[in-house]
Short mmCIF file of C-alpha atoms in Angstrom, two decimals:
data_model
loop_
_atom_site.label_atom_id
_atom_site.label_comp_id
_atom_site.label_asym_id
_atom_site.label_seq_id
_atom_site.Cartn_x
_atom_site.Cartn_y
_atom_site.Cartn_z
CA UNK A 9 -33.93 -134.51 -85.23
CA UNK A 10 -36.38 -132.93 -82.69
CA UNK A 11 -33.40 -132.12 -80.67
CA UNK A 12 -32.36 -129.68 -83.29
CA UNK A 13 -35.23 -127.62 -82.43
CA UNK A 14 -36.66 -128.40 -79.02
CA UNK A 15 -39.72 -127.94 -77.19
CA UNK A 16 -39.28 -126.94 -73.67
CA UNK A 17 -41.37 -125.60 -70.82
CA UNK A 18 -40.65 -121.98 -69.33
CA UNK A 19 -38.39 -123.42 -66.72
CA UNK A 20 -36.36 -125.15 -69.02
CA UNK A 21 -36.20 -122.20 -71.55
CA UNK A 22 -35.15 -119.92 -68.98
CA UNK A 23 -31.94 -121.99 -68.03
CA UNK A 24 -31.15 -122.56 -71.67
CA UNK A 25 -32.46 -120.78 -74.61
CA UNK A 26 -33.48 -117.65 -72.64
CA UNK A 27 -30.58 -117.54 -70.41
CA UNK A 28 -28.46 -114.38 -70.80
CA UNK A 29 -24.76 -114.83 -70.28
CA UNK A 30 -22.11 -112.19 -70.32
CA UNK A 31 -19.53 -112.51 -72.91
CA UNK A 32 -16.70 -113.26 -70.31
CA UNK A 33 -18.69 -116.35 -69.31
CA UNK A 34 -18.49 -118.27 -72.40
CA UNK A 35 -15.77 -121.26 -72.74
CA UNK A 36 -13.71 -120.08 -75.52
CA UNK A 37 -13.74 -123.03 -78.04
CA UNK A 38 -10.48 -124.94 -78.90
CA UNK A 39 -10.95 -123.79 -82.74
CA UNK A 40 -10.68 -119.99 -81.63
CA UNK A 41 -7.68 -120.57 -79.19
CA UNK A 42 -6.02 -122.66 -81.87
CA UNK A 43 -6.52 -119.79 -84.32
CA UNK A 44 -5.30 -117.62 -82.33
CA UNK A 45 -2.03 -119.27 -81.41
CA UNK A 46 -1.25 -119.41 -85.17
CA UNK A 47 -2.17 -115.82 -85.60
CA UNK A 48 -0.94 -114.20 -82.26
CA UNK A 49 1.55 -116.90 -81.37
CA UNK A 50 -0.19 -117.72 -78.29
CA UNK A 51 -3.64 -119.07 -76.98
CA UNK A 52 -4.69 -115.86 -75.93
CA UNK A 53 -8.75 -114.92 -75.68
CA UNK A 54 -10.63 -112.37 -77.96
CA UNK A 55 -10.26 -109.58 -75.75
CA UNK A 56 -6.43 -109.96 -75.53
CA UNK A 57 -6.11 -110.41 -79.46
CA UNK A 58 -8.14 -107.06 -79.71
CA UNK A 59 -6.08 -105.10 -77.48
CA UNK A 60 -2.99 -106.18 -79.21
CA UNK A 61 -4.50 -105.29 -82.64
CA UNK A 62 -5.65 -101.60 -81.24
CA UNK A 63 -2.18 -100.99 -79.90
CA UNK A 64 -0.55 -101.74 -83.16
CA UNK A 65 -3.03 -99.65 -84.92
CA UNK A 66 -2.64 -96.60 -82.79
CA UNK A 67 1.12 -96.72 -82.73
CA UNK A 68 1.72 -97.72 -86.50
CA UNK A 69 -1.58 -96.59 -88.75
CA UNK A 70 -2.13 -97.29 -92.33
CA UNK A 71 0.79 -100.29 -92.01
CA UNK A 72 -0.94 -101.98 -89.09
CA UNK A 73 -4.07 -102.02 -90.75
CA UNK A 74 -2.62 -103.80 -93.57
CA UNK A 75 -0.68 -105.98 -91.86
CA UNK A 76 -3.91 -107.19 -89.93
CA UNK A 77 -6.05 -107.19 -92.98
CA UNK A 78 -3.58 -109.51 -94.62
CA UNK A 79 -3.48 -111.83 -91.67
CA UNK A 80 -7.26 -111.90 -91.01
CA UNK A 81 -8.78 -111.33 -94.24
CA UNK A 82 -6.00 -112.39 -96.30
CA UNK A 83 -6.21 -109.51 -98.52
CA UNK A 84 -3.26 -107.43 -99.42
CA UNK A 85 -4.52 -103.91 -99.43
CA UNK A 86 -2.65 -101.11 -101.23
CA UNK A 87 -4.84 -97.95 -100.83
CA UNK A 88 -7.39 -97.85 -98.07
CA UNK A 89 -9.66 -95.02 -99.48
CA UNK A 90 -11.93 -96.06 -102.57
CA UNK A 91 -12.05 -93.01 -104.55
CA UNK A 92 -15.20 -91.70 -106.38
CA UNK A 93 -14.17 -92.88 -109.68
CA UNK A 94 -13.56 -96.67 -108.68
CA UNK A 95 -17.11 -96.63 -106.63
CA UNK A 96 -18.55 -95.70 -109.92
CA UNK A 97 -16.69 -98.16 -111.89
CA UNK A 98 -17.53 -100.84 -109.79
CA UNK A 99 -21.13 -100.21 -109.33
CA UNK A 100 -21.89 -99.59 -113.26
CA UNK A 101 -22.96 -103.04 -113.91
CA UNK A 102 -25.22 -103.47 -111.03
CA UNK A 103 -28.48 -105.04 -111.54
CA UNK A 104 -31.32 -102.05 -112.11
CA UNK A 105 -33.67 -103.97 -109.73
CA UNK A 106 -30.88 -104.22 -106.78
CA UNK A 107 -30.42 -100.20 -107.66
CA UNK A 108 -34.31 -99.91 -107.38
CA UNK A 109 -34.42 -101.74 -104.08
CA UNK A 110 -31.99 -99.71 -102.41
CA UNK A 111 -33.48 -96.75 -103.31
CA UNK A 112 -36.76 -97.57 -102.06
CA UNK A 113 -35.10 -98.53 -99.03
CA UNK A 114 -33.41 -95.36 -98.70
CA UNK A 115 -36.48 -93.28 -99.22
CA UNK A 116 -38.44 -95.24 -96.76
CA UNK A 117 -35.63 -94.74 -93.86
CA UNK A 118 -35.13 -91.05 -94.50
CA UNK A 119 -39.12 -90.65 -94.28
CA UNK A 120 -39.35 -92.34 -90.98
CA UNK A 121 -36.48 -90.91 -89.39
CA UNK A 122 -37.47 -87.36 -90.49
CA UNK A 123 -40.38 -87.55 -88.27
CA UNK A 124 -38.12 -88.23 -85.14
CA UNK A 125 -38.09 -84.83 -82.79
CA UNK A 126 -34.75 -83.46 -83.15
CA UNK A 127 -35.11 -79.79 -82.58
CA UNK A 128 -33.53 -76.93 -80.20
CA UNK A 129 -35.99 -74.99 -77.89
CA UNK A 130 -35.64 -72.16 -75.70
CA UNK A 131 -37.81 -70.91 -73.44
CA UNK A 132 -38.13 -66.97 -72.49
CA UNK A 133 -40.07 -65.81 -69.24
CA UNK A 134 -39.32 -63.26 -66.40
CA UNK A 135 -36.51 -64.82 -65.11
CA UNK A 136 -34.37 -65.02 -68.17
CA UNK A 137 -34.10 -67.79 -70.64
CA UNK A 138 -33.12 -71.51 -70.44
CA UNK A 139 -33.33 -73.91 -73.36
CA UNK A 140 -31.42 -76.97 -75.54
CA UNK A 141 -29.35 -76.83 -78.30
CA UNK A 142 -29.29 -79.41 -80.40
CA UNK A 143 -25.95 -79.82 -82.67
CA UNK A 144 -25.00 -82.84 -84.87
CA UNK A 145 -21.94 -84.72 -84.10
CA UNK A 146 -19.24 -83.21 -86.45
CA UNK A 147 -17.52 -86.47 -87.83
CA UNK A 148 -19.11 -90.10 -87.53
CA UNK A 149 -17.65 -93.24 -88.65
CA UNK A 150 -19.87 -96.40 -89.67
CA UNK A 151 -18.67 -99.72 -89.76
CA UNK A 152 -20.33 -101.98 -92.23
CA UNK A 153 -19.81 -105.80 -92.11
CA UNK A 154 -18.92 -107.41 -95.09
CA UNK A 155 -17.91 -111.21 -94.14
CA UNK A 156 -19.99 -114.06 -95.30
CA UNK A 157 -22.95 -112.19 -95.84
CA UNK A 158 -22.05 -108.13 -96.62
CA UNK A 159 -24.82 -105.91 -95.47
CA UNK A 160 -25.36 -103.12 -97.80
CA UNK A 161 -28.71 -102.31 -96.11
CA UNK A 162 -26.65 -101.76 -92.61
CA UNK A 163 -25.00 -99.01 -94.28
CA UNK A 164 -28.54 -97.37 -95.29
CA UNK A 165 -29.85 -98.16 -91.93
CA UNK A 166 -27.05 -96.14 -90.27
CA UNK A 167 -25.73 -93.66 -92.52
CA UNK A 168 -29.24 -92.29 -93.47
CA UNK A 169 -30.65 -91.27 -90.11
CA UNK A 170 -26.79 -89.60 -89.62
CA UNK A 171 -27.85 -87.64 -92.54
CA UNK A 172 -31.19 -86.51 -91.27
CA UNK A 173 -29.25 -85.47 -88.27
CA UNK A 174 -26.83 -83.26 -90.93
CA UNK A 175 -23.68 -84.72 -89.50
CA UNK A 176 -21.21 -82.78 -91.48
CA UNK A 177 -18.55 -85.68 -92.24
CA UNK A 178 -19.85 -89.17 -92.63
CA UNK A 179 -17.17 -91.95 -93.40
CA UNK A 180 -17.70 -95.86 -93.91
CA UNK A 181 -15.26 -98.48 -93.16
CA UNK A 182 -15.80 -101.60 -94.56
CA UNK A 183 -14.03 -105.03 -95.31
CA UNK A 184 -12.56 -106.03 -98.93
CA UNK A 185 -13.75 -108.89 -100.74
CA UNK A 186 -11.00 -111.58 -101.47
CA UNK A 187 -11.41 -111.72 -105.13
CA UNK A 188 -11.24 -107.89 -105.65
CA UNK A 189 -9.61 -106.35 -102.73
CA UNK A 190 -12.35 -103.80 -102.63
CA UNK A 191 -15.59 -103.60 -100.70
CA UNK A 192 -18.91 -105.59 -101.93
CA UNK A 193 -19.95 -103.57 -104.83
CA UNK A 194 -23.66 -103.68 -103.50
CA UNK A 195 -22.30 -101.83 -100.32
CA UNK A 196 -20.28 -99.19 -102.68
CA UNK A 197 -23.82 -98.55 -104.29
CA UNK A 198 -25.57 -98.24 -100.82
CA UNK A 199 -22.84 -95.56 -99.99
CA UNK A 200 -23.77 -93.66 -102.97
CA UNK A 201 -27.26 -93.58 -102.52
CA UNK A 202 -26.53 -92.64 -98.95
CA UNK A 203 -24.47 -89.94 -99.83
CA UNK A 204 -21.26 -90.60 -97.27
CA UNK A 205 -18.42 -88.80 -97.88
CA UNK A 206 -15.86 -91.46 -97.94
CA UNK A 207 -15.45 -95.08 -98.29
CA UNK A 208 -12.41 -96.77 -96.36
CA UNK A 209 -11.10 -100.56 -96.68
CA UNK A 210 -10.52 -102.32 -93.45
CA UNK A 211 -12.54 -104.87 -91.23
CA UNK A 212 -12.65 -106.12 -88.09
CA UNK A 213 -11.05 -104.40 -85.03
CA UNK A 214 -8.42 -102.78 -87.07
CA UNK A 215 -11.17 -100.83 -88.55
CA UNK A 216 -12.56 -99.81 -85.21
CA UNK A 217 -9.40 -98.66 -84.17
CA UNK A 218 -8.44 -96.70 -87.15
CA UNK A 219 -11.61 -94.82 -86.80
CA UNK A 220 -10.80 -94.20 -83.21
CA UNK A 221 -7.21 -93.01 -83.45
CA UNK A 222 -7.03 -91.84 -86.74
CA UNK A 223 -4.43 -93.31 -89.34
CA UNK A 224 -2.48 -91.47 -92.39
CA UNK A 225 -5.50 -92.23 -94.20
CA UNK A 226 -8.61 -92.79 -92.19
CA UNK A 227 -9.36 -89.73 -90.01
CA UNK A 228 -10.33 -90.31 -86.31
CA UNK A 229 -13.96 -89.70 -85.89
CA UNK A 230 -16.03 -88.93 -82.91
CA UNK A 231 -18.25 -91.41 -82.89
CA UNK A 232 -18.17 -95.25 -84.43
CA UNK A 233 -21.64 -96.61 -85.17
CA UNK A 234 -22.74 -100.02 -86.68
CA UNK A 235 -22.70 -103.76 -85.93
CA UNK A 236 -20.02 -106.03 -86.56
CA UNK A 237 -18.62 -109.41 -85.10
CA UNK A 238 -17.26 -110.33 -81.90
CA UNK A 239 -13.91 -108.68 -82.39
CA UNK A 240 -15.57 -105.35 -83.57
CA UNK A 241 -17.81 -105.18 -80.76
CA UNK A 242 -14.92 -106.05 -78.26
CA UNK A 243 -12.85 -103.30 -80.07
CA UNK A 244 -15.84 -100.79 -79.44
CA UNK A 245 -16.04 -101.57 -75.89
CA UNK A 246 -12.23 -101.24 -75.22
CA UNK A 247 -12.21 -97.66 -76.96
CA UNK A 248 -15.53 -96.29 -74.97
CA UNK A 249 -14.54 -93.19 -73.56
CA UNK A 250 -12.04 -92.16 -76.36
CA UNK A 251 -14.30 -92.30 -79.00
CA UNK A 252 -18.51 -92.34 -78.68
CA UNK A 253 -20.02 -95.77 -79.32
CA UNK A 254 -23.40 -96.45 -80.52
CA UNK A 255 -23.87 -99.59 -78.52
CA UNK A 256 -22.19 -103.15 -78.30
CA UNK A 257 -24.42 -105.24 -80.48
CA UNK A 258 -24.16 -109.05 -80.26
CA UNK A 259 -25.47 -111.89 -82.66
CA UNK A 260 -28.99 -111.29 -84.01
CA UNK A 261 -32.14 -112.51 -81.98
CA UNK A 262 -35.73 -112.81 -82.81
CA UNK A 263 -38.49 -114.14 -80.48
CA UNK A 264 -41.90 -114.89 -81.93
CA UNK A 265 -44.81 -114.97 -79.81
CA UNK A 266 -47.71 -116.95 -81.52
CA UNK A 267 -51.25 -118.21 -80.72
CA UNK A 268 -53.48 -120.94 -82.31
CA UNK A 269 -54.20 -118.60 -85.34
CA UNK A 270 -50.86 -118.53 -86.53
CA UNK A 271 -49.67 -120.33 -89.60
CA UNK A 272 -46.79 -122.78 -88.64
CA UNK A 273 -45.31 -122.45 -92.32
CA UNK A 274 -44.66 -118.77 -91.72
CA UNK A 275 -43.54 -118.87 -88.30
CA UNK A 276 -40.85 -121.54 -89.32
CA UNK A 277 -39.91 -119.07 -92.43
CA UNK A 278 -39.34 -116.19 -89.97
CA UNK A 279 -37.47 -118.19 -87.65
CA UNK A 280 -35.09 -119.70 -90.31
CA UNK A 281 -34.66 -116.00 -91.78
CA UNK A 282 -33.12 -115.20 -88.43
CA UNK A 283 -31.01 -118.37 -88.07
CA UNK A 284 -29.39 -118.14 -91.31
CA UNK A 285 -27.37 -114.89 -90.19
CA UNK A 286 -24.89 -116.74 -88.02
CA UNK A 287 -24.05 -119.74 -85.64
CA UNK A 288 -24.83 -117.53 -82.89
CA UNK A 289 -27.97 -116.16 -83.62
CA UNK A 290 -31.32 -116.55 -81.61
CA UNK A 291 -34.69 -117.74 -82.57
CA UNK A 292 -37.13 -118.48 -80.28
CA UNK A 293 -41.14 -119.18 -80.50
CA UNK A 294 -43.14 -118.59 -77.33
CA UNK A 295 -46.67 -119.96 -77.71
CA UNK A 296 -49.35 -121.47 -75.46
CA UNK A 297 -50.39 -123.96 -78.27
CA UNK A 298 -48.71 -127.29 -78.11
CA UNK A 299 -50.29 -128.22 -81.33
CA UNK A 300 -48.92 -125.02 -83.15
CA UNK A 301 -45.37 -125.80 -81.43
CA UNK A 302 -45.12 -129.60 -83.01
CA UNK A 303 -46.66 -128.05 -86.41
CA UNK A 304 -43.58 -125.49 -86.45
CA UNK A 305 -41.09 -127.84 -85.22
CA UNK A 306 -41.95 -129.99 -88.25
CA UNK A 307 -41.84 -127.20 -90.70
CA UNK A 308 -38.71 -126.20 -89.56
CA UNK A 309 -36.87 -129.17 -90.44
CA UNK A 310 -38.57 -129.49 -93.75
CA UNK A 311 -37.69 -125.97 -94.50
CA UNK A 312 -34.34 -126.09 -93.38
CA UNK A 313 -33.38 -128.53 -96.04
CA UNK A 314 -34.51 -125.88 -98.67
CA UNK A 315 -31.79 -123.27 -97.75
CA UNK A 316 -28.96 -122.28 -99.14
CA UNK A 317 -27.16 -121.41 -95.53
CA UNK A 318 -28.58 -124.67 -94.13
CA UNK A 319 -25.60 -125.39 -92.21
CA UNK A 320 -25.47 -121.97 -90.57
CA UNK A 321 -29.12 -122.31 -89.91
CA UNK A 322 -28.83 -126.01 -88.27
CA UNK A 323 -25.81 -124.80 -86.08
CA UNK A 324 -28.05 -121.84 -84.79
CA UNK A 325 -30.97 -124.42 -84.33
CA UNK A 326 -28.69 -126.79 -82.33
CA UNK A 327 -27.66 -124.16 -79.78
CA UNK A 328 -29.87 -120.72 -79.41
CA UNK A 329 -32.99 -122.01 -80.73
CA UNK A 330 -36.23 -123.57 -79.63
CA UNK A 331 -40.13 -123.65 -78.96
CA UNK A 332 -41.36 -122.50 -75.38
CA UNK A 333 -44.74 -123.84 -74.65
CA UNK A 334 -46.19 -121.34 -72.28
CA UNK A 335 -49.18 -121.73 -69.71
CA UNK A 336 -51.06 -118.70 -71.49
CA UNK A 337 -50.14 -115.69 -73.73
CA UNK A 338 -49.64 -113.59 -70.49
CA UNK A 339 -46.50 -115.87 -69.49
CA UNK A 340 -45.44 -115.67 -73.28
CA UNK A 341 -45.20 -111.97 -72.83
CA UNK A 342 -43.52 -111.89 -69.43
CA UNK A 343 -40.78 -114.35 -70.87
CA UNK A 344 -40.22 -111.84 -73.69
CA UNK A 345 -40.00 -108.71 -71.53
CA UNK A 346 -37.59 -110.86 -69.12
CA UNK A 347 -35.43 -111.66 -72.28
CA UNK A 348 -35.76 -108.13 -73.91
CA UNK A 349 -35.17 -109.55 -77.63
CA UNK A 350 -33.90 -107.42 -80.35
CA UNK A 351 -36.95 -108.52 -82.44
CA UNK A 352 -40.15 -109.19 -81.34
CA UNK A 353 -42.99 -110.58 -83.56
CA UNK A 354 -46.75 -111.04 -82.76
CA UNK A 355 -48.13 -113.61 -84.96
CA UNK A 356 -51.53 -113.42 -83.13
CA UNK A 357 -54.74 -112.89 -84.29
CA UNK A 358 -55.14 -109.08 -82.67
CA UNK A 359 -51.52 -107.96 -82.27
CA UNK A 360 -52.61 -104.70 -81.22
CA UNK A 361 -54.31 -106.06 -78.35
CA UNK A 362 -50.96 -106.94 -77.08
CA UNK A 363 -48.79 -103.96 -77.70
CA UNK A 364 -49.19 -102.50 -74.20
CA UNK A 365 -47.98 -105.90 -72.66
CA UNK A 366 -44.52 -105.07 -74.23
CA UNK A 367 -41.98 -103.32 -72.12
CA UNK A 368 -38.73 -104.44 -73.48
CA UNK A 369 -37.70 -105.00 -77.19
CA UNK A 370 -35.93 -103.39 -79.80
CA UNK A 371 -38.44 -103.59 -82.52
CA UNK A 372 -42.19 -104.89 -82.32
CA UNK A 373 -43.69 -106.47 -85.77
CA UNK A 374 -47.38 -106.82 -85.77
CA UNK A 375 -48.75 -109.46 -87.81
CA UNK A 376 -47.93 -112.16 -90.38
CA UNK A 377 -47.51 -109.21 -93.06
CA UNK A 378 -45.41 -106.93 -90.94
CA UNK A 379 -42.52 -109.73 -90.44
CA UNK A 380 -38.96 -109.03 -89.50
CA UNK A 381 -37.57 -109.50 -92.91
CA UNK A 382 -39.16 -106.28 -94.04
CA UNK A 383 -37.83 -104.50 -91.03
CA UNK A 384 -34.59 -105.53 -92.10
CA UNK A 385 -35.01 -104.04 -95.55
CA UNK A 386 -37.52 -101.64 -96.19
CA UNK A 387 -39.83 -101.12 -93.60
CA UNK A 388 -38.48 -97.55 -92.44
CA UNK A 389 -36.98 -97.80 -89.14
CA UNK A 390 -33.46 -98.78 -88.87
CA UNK A 391 -32.68 -102.32 -88.16
CA UNK A 392 -29.65 -101.73 -86.29
CA UNK A 393 -31.51 -102.60 -82.85
CA UNK A 394 -30.36 -103.53 -79.26
CA UNK A 395 -29.24 -106.92 -78.53
CA UNK A 396 -28.02 -109.23 -75.67
CA UNK A 397 -30.90 -107.86 -73.44
CA UNK A 398 -29.78 -104.29 -73.89
CA UNK A 399 -33.39 -103.46 -75.33
CA UNK A 400 -33.87 -103.21 -71.41
CA UNK A 401 -32.56 -99.58 -71.48
CA UNK A 402 -30.92 -99.12 -75.28
CA UNK A 403 -32.91 -98.04 -78.54
CA UNK A 404 -32.39 -98.87 -81.94
CA UNK A 405 -30.32 -96.23 -84.13
CA UNK A 406 -32.14 -93.13 -84.70
CA UNK A 407 -31.54 -89.69 -85.08
CA UNK A 408 -30.78 -88.91 -81.58
CA UNK A 409 -27.72 -91.12 -81.82
CA UNK A 410 -26.11 -88.47 -84.38
CA UNK A 411 -26.78 -85.32 -82.22
CA UNK A 412 -25.45 -83.98 -78.84
CA UNK A 413 -27.42 -81.84 -76.48
CA UNK A 414 -25.98 -78.50 -75.38
CA UNK A 415 -27.85 -77.04 -72.21
CA UNK A 416 -28.41 -73.36 -72.48
CA UNK A 417 -28.90 -71.18 -69.25
CA UNK A 418 -29.36 -67.19 -69.40
CA UNK A 419 -31.00 -66.20 -66.29
CA UNK A 420 -31.33 -62.47 -65.13
CA UNK A 421 -31.59 -60.92 -61.42
CA UNK A 422 -34.96 -62.04 -60.80
CA UNK A 423 -33.94 -65.48 -61.29
CA UNK A 424 -31.08 -65.03 -58.79
CA UNK A 425 -33.01 -63.50 -56.13
CA UNK A 426 -35.60 -66.75 -56.74
CA UNK A 427 -33.18 -69.81 -56.78
CA UNK A 428 -29.84 -68.30 -55.62
CA UNK A 429 -30.31 -68.78 -51.90
CA UNK A 430 -31.23 -72.29 -52.73
CA UNK A 431 -28.21 -73.03 -54.45
CA UNK A 432 -26.14 -71.54 -51.79
CA UNK A 433 -27.69 -73.74 -49.23
CA UNK A 434 -27.29 -76.83 -51.37
CA UNK A 435 -23.55 -76.05 -51.82
CA UNK A 436 -22.82 -75.15 -48.01
CA UNK A 437 -24.55 -78.45 -47.43
CA UNK A 438 -22.07 -80.33 -49.48
CA UNK A 439 -19.17 -78.39 -48.01
CA UNK A 440 -18.38 -76.51 -51.14
CA UNK A 441 -17.63 -73.31 -49.83
CA UNK A 442 -16.14 -71.61 -52.86
CA UNK A 443 -19.55 -72.95 -54.74
CA UNK A 444 -21.45 -70.75 -51.83
CA UNK A 445 -19.39 -67.66 -51.72
CA UNK A 446 -19.72 -67.28 -55.79
CA UNK A 447 -23.72 -67.28 -54.83
CA UNK A 448 -23.22 -64.90 -52.32
CA UNK A 449 -21.12 -62.18 -53.81
CA UNK A 450 -24.07 -61.97 -56.26
CA UNK A 451 -26.82 -61.68 -53.49
CA UNK A 452 -24.98 -59.45 -51.62
CA UNK A 453 -23.02 -57.05 -53.35
CA UNK A 454 -21.20 -55.50 -50.63
CA UNK A 455 -20.01 -59.11 -49.98
CA UNK A 456 -16.55 -58.89 -51.41
CA UNK A 457 -15.92 -55.63 -49.75
CA UNK A 458 -16.37 -56.97 -46.10
CA UNK A 459 -14.00 -59.90 -47.13
CA UNK A 460 -11.39 -58.36 -48.66
CA UNK A 461 -8.94 -55.33 -47.73
CA UNK A 462 -9.64 -52.05 -48.55
#
C-alpha cells in the first residue's frame, strides 16, 4: 500500500511527482485513442479532436453544438438557452440550506473582490494630462464544468468578480445533465444569485467554440473565463487571440508544507479532499519530519476507505501524489516555489513566519483552521487559480480579469518642448523618418513650408 502514496526524498520527487511536463509530452492512453476512433473515425489525439469540433461549430453553429453534445454527452438538446421560467422551476425545490450556503459564499466573494483596486486615474500638471481609464469588458462568457461533479461554486467564483467589475453582459455556458437535459439545479441557483444575464447549455470544446464564434443562439463574447477538462482547455488555447482567455487551467493541485506540530489526520484529510477531484489532480506533502510523513501516509490509507469517490482518489494517489521528506523547512519552501502550486497550505506552528518565503503560489492557506476546502467555497477569494506551474506568472481570477485599461494622453506645448526632441532622436535612431517628421513639424512650425512647394 505504501506505493499508493510513497515517501520520497527531494531528488526523487523532482523527477516524479514534482516534475512538470508540457501537455504535448504525455503519452496518450489507448483508452483515449480508442474512444476518439469510435467518435471521429480515426485514432487522433485530443488536440486534433478539438480542432475538428471548433471548425464544425464555426461553420454550423447550433447544429454542431447539438451534434457534439449528443455524441460526447449522450444528451439530445432542443433549446440551447435556459429561459428564466425554467430556471425558477428547476430551483424551486432546492434545499434551503444549500441556498443559504450559496448566498453566504456569494456575499463573501463579493466583499473580497470589492476591495481590489479598479479605478481610473488622471494626472494634470503643467505639461498637460496623462492617465488611465478602466473600462469593463463588454461581454464575458463563463464556462462552468458539469461532469462527474458539477461545480456551482465555480460559477460564483468567476461571475461575481465580473459583476464587481461592472461587466454589462455576462453569460454562462454549462453542460446538461443526462437525466434532465438541463444544467445542474444548484448551478442554476448559483446563476440566479450571481445575477448572470443568460444561461446556455453546452459542454466541452463545443461550448468554448460557441462563445468564441457565436451561434444562432449563443452570442460571441469578448472574453472566456472558467476552468474545465482537457478538451475545454485545448479549445481555449486554440482560440486565444480571436477571443480573450483568462488562462489555461489544468488539473487541480495542492502542496502542503507541514512541520512536526501538524495533525497528521488533518493533513491526510486535506490531501484526500484534493485527490477526489479527478485522477489527474496532484496532492503533495513536503515536510522535514519523517515521523509525520509516516503518520500521514498511514492516515491517508485509513481515510481513503471512507471516501465515496475512493476510486478517483486512489487513482490520483497512484500517479500524482506523495510525501517528500526534506532536509529542512527552507528546502520545503524551495521545492514549493519551484513547483509553483495552485494551492499552498502551511500546516506549521507559526505560518506567518514563513509567508515571505513564498514566491510562487495561486493561494496561501495559513494554518489548520484556514484549509483549502474553505477557499473552495466560502473564504472569499476566487478559487479559480493558476495551475500547471503558471503561478510563476499568473494570478487567481480577480476583478482585473474583467476590465481593460486605456491609456489617456493629453499633452500641451510645454510637454512637446520637453520631450519632443528625445522622441525625434529615438525615431531617427530606429530609422523611422516619418515618425521623426511628425515630431519635427510640431517643434518647428516652418518645417513644412521649407519642405513643400509654395
